[in-house]
PDB file of C-alpha atoms in Angstrom:
ATOM      1  CA  UNK M 468      82.970 130.639 142.333  1.00 60.00           C
ATOM      2  CA  UNK M 469      83.599 130.038 146.002  1.00 56.00           C
ATOM      3  CA  UNK M 470      80.352 130.799 147.795  1.00 55.00           C
ATOM      4  CA  UNK M 471      79.815 132.423 151.161  1.00 54.00           C
ATOM      5  CA  UNK M 472      77.023 131.981 153.681  1.00 42.00           C
ATOM      6  CA  UNK M 473      75.607 135.270 152.432  1.00 41.00           C
ATOM      7  CA  UNK M 474      74.630 133.636 149.156  1.00 42.00           C
ATOM      8  CA  UNK M 475      72.535 130.542 148.704  1.00 43.00           C
ATOM      9  CA  UNK M 476      74.719 129.120 145.974  1.00 43.00           C
ATOM     10  CA  UNK M 477      76.859 127.151 148.403  1.00 41.00           C
ATOM     11  CA  UNK M 478      74.511 124.224 148.793  1.00 40.00           C
ATOM     12  CA  UNK M 479      75.044 120.515 148.314  1.00 41.00           C
ATOM     13  CA  UNK M 480      72.898 118.300 146.155  1.00 42.00           C
ATOM     14  CA  UNK M 481      73.890 115.182 148.040  1.00 42.00           C
ATOM     15  CA  UNK M 482      70.548 114.784 149.797  1.00 39.00           C
ATOM     16  CA  UNK M 483      68.953 114.045 146.433  1.00 41.00           C
ATOM     17  CA  UNK M 484      71.899 112.940 144.368  1.00 41.00           C
ATOM     18  CA  UNK M 485      72.204 109.221 145.031  1.00 38.00           C
ATOM     19  CA  UNK M 486      69.314 108.140 142.808  1.00 37.00           C
ATOM     20  CA  UNK M 487      70.222 110.639 140.100  1.00 40.00           C
ATOM     21  CA  UNK M 488      73.805 109.410 140.100  1.00 40.00           C
ATOM     22  CA  UNK M 489      72.747 106.203 138.428  1.00 36.00           C
ATOM     23  CA  UNK M 490      71.549 108.191 135.430  1.00 38.00           C
ATOM     24  CA  UNK M 491      74.476 110.579 135.276  1.00 40.00           C
ATOM     25  CA  UNK M 492      77.234 107.990 135.115  1.00 42.00           C
ATOM     26  CA  UNK M 493      77.004 107.867 131.347  1.00 34.00           C
ATOM     27  CA  UNK M 494      78.383 111.381 131.032  1.00 40.00           C
ATOM     28  CA  UNK M 495      81.917 110.198 130.354  1.00 46.00           C
ATOM     29  CA  UNK M 496      83.527 112.029 133.250  1.00 49.00           C
ATOM     30  CA  UNK M 497      85.067 109.020 134.919  1.00 47.00           C
ATOM     31  CA  UNK M 498      81.893 107.604 136.493  1.00 43.00           C
ATOM     32  CA  UNK M 499      80.743 104.166 135.352  1.00 40.00           C
ATOM     33  CA  UNK M 500      77.358 103.985 133.573  1.00 39.00           C
ATOM     34  CA  UNK M 501      74.624 102.341 135.644  1.00 34.00           C
ATOM     35  CA  UNK M 502      70.947 101.793 134.824  1.00 38.00           C
ATOM     36  CA  UNK M 503      68.268 102.835 137.333  1.00 37.00           C
ATOM     37  CA  UNK M 504      67.038  99.261 137.465  1.00 38.00           C
ATOM     38  CA  UNK M 505      70.451  97.913 138.403  1.00 37.00           C
ATOM     39  CA  UNK M 506      71.894 100.439 140.808  1.00 41.00           C
ATOM     40  CA  UNK M 507      75.282  99.262 142.054  1.00 42.00           C
ATOM     41  CA  UNK M 508      77.039  99.974 145.339  1.00 47.00           C
ATOM     42  CA  UNK M 509      79.643 101.929 143.361  1.00 51.00           C
ATOM     43  CA  UNK M 510      77.000 104.327 142.022  1.00 51.00           C
ATOM     44  CA  UNK M 511      75.379 104.705 145.414  1.00 69.00           C
ATOM     45  CA  UNK M 512      78.777 105.585 146.848  1.00 83.00           C
ATOM     46  CA  UNK M 513      79.320 108.392 144.314  1.00 93.00           C
ATOM     47  CA  UNK M 514      76.454 110.885 144.690  1.00 92.00           C
ATOM     48  CA  UNK M 515      78.472 113.671 142.969  1.00 93.00           C
ATOM     49  CA  UNK M 516      77.871 111.798 139.709  1.00 93.00           C
ATOM     50  CA  UNK M 517      74.538 113.649 139.719  1.00 92.00           C
ATOM     51  CA  UNK M 518      76.416 116.762 138.623  1.00 94.00           C
ATOM     52  CA  UNK M 519      77.730 115.192 135.416  1.00 96.00           C
ATOM     53  CA  UNK M 520      75.057 116.313 132.960  1.00 96.00           C
ATOM     54  CA  UNK M 521      75.158 119.898 134.216  1.00 97.00           C
ATOM     55  CA  UNK M 522      78.948 119.978 133.951  1.00 98.00           C
ATOM     56  CA  UNK M 523      78.922 118.511 130.463  1.00 98.00           C
ATOM     57  CA  UNK M 524      76.453 121.205 129.403  1.00 98.00           C
ATOM     58  CA  UNK M 525      78.450 123.973 131.072  1.00 98.00           C
ATOM     59  CA  UNK M 526      81.873 122.893 129.820  1.00 98.00           C
ATOM     60  CA  UNK M 527      81.304 121.110 126.521  1.00 98.00           C
ATOM     61  CA  UNK M 528      78.099 122.368 124.923  1.00 99.00           C
ATOM     62  CA  UNK M 529      78.229 124.812 122.048  1.00 99.00           C
ATOM     63  CA  UNK M 530      74.927 126.143 123.348  1.00 99.00           C
ATOM     64  CA  UNK M 531      76.553 127.531 126.498  1.00 99.00           C
ATOM     65  CA  UNK M 532      79.337 129.066 124.406  1.00 99.00           C
ATOM     66  CA  UNK M 533      76.660 130.689 122.241  1.00 99.00           C
ATOM     67  CA  UNK M 534      74.813 132.015 125.288  1.00 99.00           C
ATOM     68  CA  UNK M 535      78.037 133.435 126.708  1.00 99.00           C
ATOM     69  CA  UNK M 536      78.868 135.210 123.455  1.00 99.00           C
ATOM     70  CA  UNK M 537      75.278 136.407 123.205  1.00 99.00           C
ATOM     71  CA  UNK M 538      75.469 137.857 126.719  1.00 99.00           C
ATOM     72  CA  UNK M 539      78.625 139.788 125.930  1.00 99.00           C
ATOM     73  CA  UNK M 540      77.301 140.963 122.563  1.00 99.00           C
ATOM     74  CA  UNK M 541      74.267 142.338 124.394  1.00 99.00           C
ATOM     75  CA  UNK M 542      76.524 143.896 127.030  1.00 99.00           C
ATOM     76  CA  UNK M 543      78.530 145.614 124.292  1.00 99.00           C
ATOM     77  CA  UNK M 544      75.468 147.160 122.676  1.00 98.00           C
ATOM     78  CA  UNK M 545      73.972 148.184 125.978  1.00 98.00           C
ATOM     79  CA  UNK M 546      77.191 149.727 127.249  1.00 98.00           C
ATOM     80  CA  UNK M 547      77.367 152.051 124.262  1.00 97.00           C
ATOM     81  CA  UNK M 548      73.744 153.070 124.826  1.00 98.00           C
ATOM     82  CA  UNK M 549      74.198 153.600 128.560  1.00 98.00           C
ATOM     83  CA  UNK M 550      77.341 155.671 128.120  1.00 98.00           C
ATOM     84  CA  UNK M 551      75.692 157.861 125.498  1.00 97.00           C
ATOM     85  CA  UNK M 552      72.655 158.574 127.672  1.00 95.00           C
ATOM     86  CA  UNK M 553      74.141 159.021 131.136  1.00 95.00           C
ATOM     87  CA  UNK M 554      74.428 162.407 132.842  1.00 92.00           C
ATOM     88  CA  UNK M 555      76.171 161.447 136.085  1.00 90.00           C
ATOM     89  CA  UNK M 556      79.289 163.505 136.772  1.00 93.00           C
ATOM     90  CA  UNK M 557      81.046 160.602 138.454  1.00 97.00           C
ATOM     91  CA  UNK M 558      83.229 158.393 136.233  1.00 98.00           C
ATOM     92  CA  UNK M 559      81.510 155.355 134.768  1.00 98.00           C
ATOM     93  CA  UNK M 560      82.255 151.880 136.102  1.00 99.00           C
ATOM     94  CA  UNK M 561      81.357 148.262 135.451  1.00 99.00           C
ATOM     95  CA  UNK M 562      81.061 145.775 138.304  1.00 99.00           C
ATOM     96  CA  UNK M 563      81.556 142.189 137.217  1.00 99.00           C
ATOM     97  CA  UNK M 564      81.702 138.857 138.963  1.00 99.00           C
ATOM     98  CA  UNK M 565      84.586 136.556 138.000  1.00 99.00           C
ATOM     99  CA  UNK M 566      83.848 132.856 138.279  1.00 99.00           C
ATOM    100  CA  UNK M 567      81.636 131.505 135.500  1.00 99.00           C
ATOM    101  CA  UNK M 568      81.128 135.117 134.408  1.00 99.00           C
ATOM    102  CA  UNK M 569      84.583 136.143 133.172  1.00 99.00           C
ATOM    103  CA  UNK M 570      86.566 132.967 133.843  1.00 99.00           C
ATOM    104  CA  UNK M 571      85.685 129.284 133.486  1.00 99.00           C
ATOM    105  CA  UNK M 572      86.557 127.025 136.426  1.00 98.00           C
ATOM    106  CA  UNK M 573      84.834 123.893 135.163  1.00 98.00           C
ATOM    107  CA  UNK M 574      88.120 121.961 134.958  1.00 98.00           C
ATOM    108  CA  UNK M 575      88.293 121.991 138.764  1.00 98.00           C
ATOM    109  CA  UNK M 576      84.714 120.806 139.098  1.00 98.00           C
ATOM    110  CA  UNK M 577      85.236 117.979 136.620  1.00 97.00           C
ATOM    111  CA  UNK M 578      88.477 116.940 138.334  1.00 97.00           C
ATOM    112  CA  UNK M 579      86.591 116.712 141.638  1.00 97.00           C
ATOM    113  CA  UNK M 580      83.740 114.798 140.023  1.00 96.00           C
ATOM    114  CA  UNK M 581      86.131 112.252 138.541  1.00 96.00           C
ATOM    115  CA  UNK M 582      87.472 111.717 142.062  1.00 96.00           C
ATOM    116  CA  UNK M 583      83.866 111.316 143.278  1.00 96.00           C
ATOM    117  CA  UNK M 584      84.342 114.399 145.454  1.00 96.00           C
ATOM    118  CA  UNK M 585      81.497 116.850 146.068  1.00 95.00           C
ATOM    119  CA  UNK M 586      82.839 120.181 144.838  1.00 95.00           C
ATOM    120  CA  UNK M 587      80.001 122.141 146.473  1.00 93.00           C
ATOM    121  CA  UNK M 588      81.832 121.805 149.779  1.00 93.00           C
ATOM    122  CA  UNK M 589      84.357 124.233 148.216  1.00 95.00           C
ATOM    123  CA  UNK M 590      87.252 122.620 150.099  1.00 97.00           C
ATOM    124  CA  UNK M 591      89.285 122.281 146.887  1.00 98.00           C
ATOM    125  CA  UNK M 592      88.760 125.863 145.750  1.00 98.00           C
ATOM    126  CA  UNK M 593      91.646 127.551 147.582  1.00 98.00           C
ATOM    127  CA  UNK M 594      94.230 125.343 145.888  1.00 98.00           C
ATOM    128  CA  UNK M 595      92.573 126.048 142.529  1.00 99.00           C
ATOM    129  CA  UNK M 596      92.805 129.799 143.141  1.00 99.00           C
ATOM    130  CA  UNK M 597      96.520 129.452 143.852  1.00 98.00           C
ATOM    131  CA  UNK M 598      97.505 126.883 141.245  1.00 98.00           C
ATOM    132  CA  UNK M 599      94.638 126.378 138.799  1.00 98.00           C
ATOM    133  CA  UNK M 600      94.478 127.558 135.210  1.00 98.00           C
ATOM    134  CA  UNK M 601      90.979 128.848 134.476  1.00 99.00           C
ATOM    135  CA  UNK M 602      90.131 129.878 130.941  1.00 99.00           C
ATOM    136  CA  UNK M 603      88.248 132.893 129.661  1.00 99.00           C
ATOM    137  CA  UNK M 604      84.518 132.886 129.079  1.00 99.00           C
ATOM    138  CA  UNK M 605      83.970 133.531 125.338  1.00 99.00           C
ATOM    139  CA  UNK M 606      83.479 137.225 124.655  1.00 99.00           C
ATOM    140  CA  UNK M 607      84.567 138.416 128.099  1.00 99.00           C
ATOM    141  CA  UNK M 608      87.959 139.901 127.318  1.00 99.00           C
ATOM    142  CA  UNK M 609      86.781 141.628 124.156  1.00 99.00           C
ATOM    143  CA  UNK M 610      83.926 143.293 126.019  1.00 99.00           C
ATOM    144  CA  UNK M 611      86.097 144.387 128.932  1.00 99.00           C
ATOM    145  CA  UNK M 612      88.759 145.737 126.577  1.00 99.00           C
ATOM    146  CA  UNK M 613      86.072 147.772 124.817  1.00 99.00           C
ATOM    147  CA  UNK M 614      84.838 149.123 128.147  1.00 99.00           C
ATOM    148  CA  UNK M 615      88.373 150.092 129.152  1.00 99.00           C
ATOM    149  CA  UNK M 616      88.893 151.822 125.811  1.00 98.00           C
ATOM    150  CA  UNK M 617      85.805 153.928 126.551  1.00 98.00           C
ATOM    151  CA  UNK M 618      87.321 155.043 129.840  1.00 98.00           C
ATOM    152  CA  UNK M 619      85.079 152.836 131.979  1.00 99.00           C
ATOM    153  CA  UNK M 620      86.585 151.625 135.255  1.00 99.00           C
ATOM    154  CA  UNK M 621      86.280 147.859 135.681  1.00 99.00           C
ATOM    155  CA  UNK M 622      85.796 146.367 139.130  1.00 99.00           C
ATOM    156  CA  UNK M 623      86.213 142.621 139.469  1.00 99.00           C
ATOM    157  CA  UNK M 624      84.041 141.769 142.481  1.00 99.00           C
ATOM    158  CA  UNK M 625      84.203 138.126 143.466  1.00 98.00           C
ATOM    159  CA  UNK M 626      83.763 135.874 146.474  1.00 97.00           C
ATOM    160  CA  UNK M 627      87.153 134.336 145.843  1.00 98.00           C
ATOM    161  CA  UNK M 628      89.250 134.188 148.993  1.00 98.00           C
ATOM    162  CA  UNK M 629      91.032 137.376 150.046  1.00 98.00           C
ATOM    163  CA  UNK M 630      94.024 135.344 151.237  1.00 98.00           C
ATOM    164  CA  UNK M 631      94.599 134.312 147.615  1.00 98.00           C
ATOM    165  CA  UNK M 632      94.220 137.802 146.171  1.00 99.00           C
ATOM    166  CA  UNK M 633      97.764 137.964 144.806  1.00 99.00           C
ATOM    167  CA  UNK M 634      97.198 134.678 142.988  1.00 99.00           C
ATOM    168  CA  UNK M 635      93.859 135.850 141.589  1.00 99.00           C
ATOM    169  CA  UNK M 636      95.370 139.122 140.367  1.00 99.00           C
ATOM    170  CA  UNK M 637      98.200 137.176 138.734  1.00 99.00           C
ATOM    171  CA  UNK M 638      95.696 134.852 137.048  1.00 99.00           C
ATOM    172  CA  UNK M 639      93.611 137.724 135.691  1.00 99.00           C
ATOM    173  CA  UNK M 640      96.682 139.502 134.355  1.00 99.00           C
ATOM    174  CA  UNK M 641      97.907 136.304 132.704  1.00 99.00           C
ATOM    175  CA  UNK M 642      94.553 136.057 130.926  1.00 99.00           C
ATOM    176  CA  UNK M 643      95.088 139.550 129.521  1.00 99.00           C
ATOM    177  CA  UNK M 644      92.175 141.238 131.260  1.00 99.00           C
ATOM    178  CA  UNK M 645      92.272 145.039 131.456  1.00 99.00           C
ATOM    179  CA  UNK M 646      92.444 147.227 134.545  1.00 98.00           C
ATOM    180  CA  UNK M 647      93.566 144.475 136.897  1.00 99.00           C
ATOM    181  CA  UNK M 648      95.204 145.745 140.074  1.00 98.00           C
ATOM    182  CA  UNK M 649      94.759 145.512 143.813  1.00 98.00           C
ATOM    183  CA  UNK M 650      92.243 148.371 143.958  1.00 98.00           C
ATOM    184  CA  UNK M 651      90.018 147.010 141.194  1.00 99.00           C
ATOM    185  CA  UNK M 652      89.861 143.409 142.413  1.00 99.00           C
ATOM    186  CA  UNK M 653      87.482 143.212 145.397  1.00 99.00           C
ATOM    187  CA  UNK M 654      87.307 139.781 147.015  1.00 98.00           C
ATOM    188  CA  UNK M 655      85.558 138.022 149.880  1.00 96.00           C
ATOM    189  CA  UNK M 656      85.179 140.008 153.079  1.00 94.00           C
ATOM    190  CA  UNK M 657      82.360 142.544 153.042  1.00 95.00           C
ATOM    191  CA  UNK M 658      79.201 141.408 151.263  1.00 95.00           C
ATOM    192  CA  UNK M 659      78.838 142.215 147.588  1.00 97.00           C
ATOM    193  CA  UNK M 660      76.257 144.800 148.563  1.00 96.00           C
ATOM    194  CA  UNK M 661      78.794 146.609 150.750  1.00 97.00           C
ATOM    195  CA  UNK M 662      81.455 146.393 148.051  1.00 98.00           C
ATOM    196  CA  UNK M 663      78.964 147.722 145.505  1.00 98.00           C
ATOM    197  CA  UNK M 664      78.160 150.685 147.751  1.00 98.00           C
ATOM    198  CA  UNK M 665      81.857 151.439 148.196  1.00 98.00           C
ATOM    199  CA  UNK M 666      82.398 151.544 144.439  1.00 99.00           C
ATOM    200  CA  UNK M 667      79.286 153.682 143.932  1.00 98.00           C
ATOM    201  CA  UNK M 668      80.640 156.380 146.253  1.00 98.00           C
ATOM    202  CA  UNK M 669      83.095 157.478 143.579  1.00 98.00           C
ATOM    203  CA  UNK M 670      81.682 155.921 140.415  1.00 98.00           C
ATOM    204  CA  UNK M 671      78.493 155.649 138.418  1.00 98.00           C
ATOM    205  CA  UNK M 672      78.011 151.882 138.087  1.00 99.00           C
ATOM    206  CA  UNK M 673      76.472 151.684 134.629  1.00 98.00           C
ATOM    207  CA  UNK M 674      76.443 147.894 134.326  1.00 99.00           C
ATOM    208  CA  UNK M 675      76.781 144.720 136.381  1.00 99.00           C
ATOM    209  CA  UNK M 676      77.561 141.231 135.109  1.00 99.00           C
ATOM    210  CA  UNK M 677      77.203 137.915 136.927  1.00 99.00           C
ATOM    211  CA  UNK M 678      76.085 134.296 136.874  1.00 98.00           C
ATOM    212  CA  UNK M 679      74.077 134.453 140.113  1.00 97.00           C
ATOM    213  CA  UNK M 680      71.281 136.803 141.101  1.00 98.00           C
ATOM    214  CA  UNK M 681      73.054 138.013 144.229  1.00 96.00           C
ATOM    215  CA  UNK M 682      75.762 139.400 141.914  1.00 98.00           C
ATOM    216  CA  UNK M 683      73.289 142.149 141.028  1.00 98.00           C
ATOM    217  CA  UNK M 684      71.423 142.993 144.224  1.00 97.00           C
ATOM    218  CA  UNK M 685      71.317 141.829 147.815  1.00 95.00           C
ATOM    219  CA  UNK M 686      67.527 141.519 147.503  1.00 96.00           C
ATOM    220  CA  UNK M 687      68.053 138.095 145.917  1.00 97.00           C
ATOM    221  CA  UNK M 688      70.086 136.659 148.802  1.00 94.00           C
ATOM    222  CA  UNK M 689      68.553 134.195 151.264  1.00 93.00           C
ATOM    223  CA  UNK M 690      65.436 133.742 149.152  1.00 95.00           C
ATOM    224  CA  UNK M 691      63.732 130.618 147.857  1.00 94.00           C
ATOM    225  CA  UNK M 692      63.736 129.999 144.101  1.00 94.00           C
ATOM    226  CA  UNK M 693      60.073 131.018 143.944  1.00 95.00           C
ATOM    227  CA  UNK M 694      60.816 134.264 145.774  1.00 97.00           C
ATOM    228  CA  UNK M 695      63.732 134.895 143.444  1.00 97.00           C
ATOM    229  CA  UNK M 696      61.517 134.331 140.414  1.00 97.00           C
ATOM    230  CA  UNK M 697      59.079 136.915 141.747  1.00 98.00           C
ATOM    231  CA  UNK M 698      61.921 139.379 142.278  1.00 98.00           C
ATOM    232  CA  UNK M 699      63.219 138.721 138.766  1.00 98.00           C
ATOM    233  CA  UNK M 700      59.787 139.638 137.420  1.00 99.00           C
ATOM    234  CA  UNK M 701      59.741 142.802 139.543  1.00 98.00           C
ATOM    235  CA  UNK M 702      63.243 143.771 138.383  1.00 98.00           C
ATOM    236  CA  UNK M 703      62.743 142.702 134.762  1.00 99.00           C
ATOM    237  CA  UNK M 704      63.643 146.156 133.451  1.00 98.00           C
ATOM    238  CA  UNK M 705      67.274 145.628 134.501  1.00 99.00           C
ATOM    239  CA  UNK M 706      67.965 142.325 132.760  1.00 99.00           C
ATOM    240  CA  UNK M 707      69.478 142.792 129.325  1.00 98.00           C
ATOM    241  CA  UNK M 708      69.950 146.486 130.053  1.00 98.00           C
ATOM    242  CA  UNK M 709      72.275 147.236 132.964  1.00 99.00           C
ATOM    243  CA  UNK M 710      72.278 143.706 134.419  1.00 99.00           C
ATOM    244  CA  UNK M 711      73.791 141.031 132.184  1.00 99.00           C
ATOM    245  CA  UNK M 712      73.326 137.413 133.283  1.00 99.00           C
ATOM    246  CA  UNK M 713      75.701 134.627 132.221  1.00 99.00           C
ATOM    247  CA  UNK M 714      74.621 130.948 132.225  1.00 98.00           C
ATOM    248  CA  UNK M 715      75.906 128.620 134.953  1.00 98.00           C
ATOM    249  CA  UNK M 716      74.447 125.131 135.260  1.00 98.00           C
ATOM    250  CA  UNK M 717      77.198 123.913 137.608  1.00 97.00           C
ATOM    251  CA  UNK M 718      76.054 125.347 140.934  1.00 95.00           C
ATOM    252  CA  UNK M 719      73.664 127.941 142.326  1.00 94.00           C
ATOM    253  CA  UNK M 720      70.982 128.810 144.833  1.00 91.00           C
ATOM    254  CA  UNK M 721      68.562 126.651 142.827  1.00 92.00           C
ATOM    255  CA  UNK M 722      70.543 123.471 143.506  1.00 89.00           C
ATOM    256  CA  UNK M 723      68.089 121.870 145.920  1.00 88.00           C
ATOM    257  CA  UNK M 724      64.871 123.190 144.402  1.00 91.00           C
ATOM    258  CA  UNK M 725      61.999 120.708 144.176  1.00 92.00           C
ATOM    259  CA  UNK M 726      61.287 119.569 140.631  1.00 93.00           C
ATOM    260  CA  UNK M 727      57.776 119.595 139.179  1.00 94.00           C
ATOM    261  CA  UNK M 728      56.745 116.461 137.287  1.00 94.00           C
ATOM    262  CA  UNK M 729      53.931 115.666 134.880  1.00 93.00           C
ATOM    263  CA  UNK M 730      51.153 114.150 136.970  1.00 92.00           C
ATOM    264  CA  UNK M 731      50.399 111.350 134.513  1.00 89.00           C
ATOM    265  CA  UNK M 732      51.839 108.117 135.967  1.00 89.00           C
ATOM    266  CA  UNK M 733      54.876 106.798 134.147  1.00 89.00           C
ATOM    267  CA  UNK M 734      53.235 103.383 133.937  1.00 86.00           C
ATOM    268  CA  UNK M 735      50.623 104.870 131.567  1.00 68.00           C
ATOM    269  CA  UNK M 736      53.151 105.581 128.842  1.00 68.00           C
TER     270      UNK M 736
END
């Protein structure tokens, strides 16, 4: 999804990507394979190649498709439980993110990678919103149709650009998603926290879905990965209940986290 300064997901990996690019070229996404021992100028000039393995996993792996279906199967079971047990007089609502939660934008990211363009600058996203053809995340439409059939209001809350709202609404309708109209699609402007509060004035938000922690609560914004992990532990009761997380290996607030290696020297293998 397009990321704002209020979320940490808009970060570039380029500071670390050059060395990794030599390993990622084998991913078959238009970047020539290069061995670490024989790094070429071409590889050094294409740091975005470091994203290739993550994109292959996100777009092509059956494992991600299984995780996505698993997330929506869990959401389906939990929704029935939450609706049966709630006592709020306000009408029930679901708040869901769009990108990499309901719709798959990986084709844009792969196109940019093949052009050796760093998609985490988000400068190609507006054209994609207007002209691109995202696909549905497996299980998303079926779950949302079930929610609509139970009388649950669905709010699509995304950091897509407000100036492209008509195009986003058209895209969502073309994908056959329920309850899509101007009032139920809330795009970039106020923070997600503010948009969540606005929805909660008139609705009981029984469930939230997203691919990034800030989709669920503002507490996760502007935090380090370690701080986010601590917050996840503190908020563990929500995950798999009224917060449903979808996998996204393509981009996120973790993008520049320091990796932890085994301390045994590689030469001792």
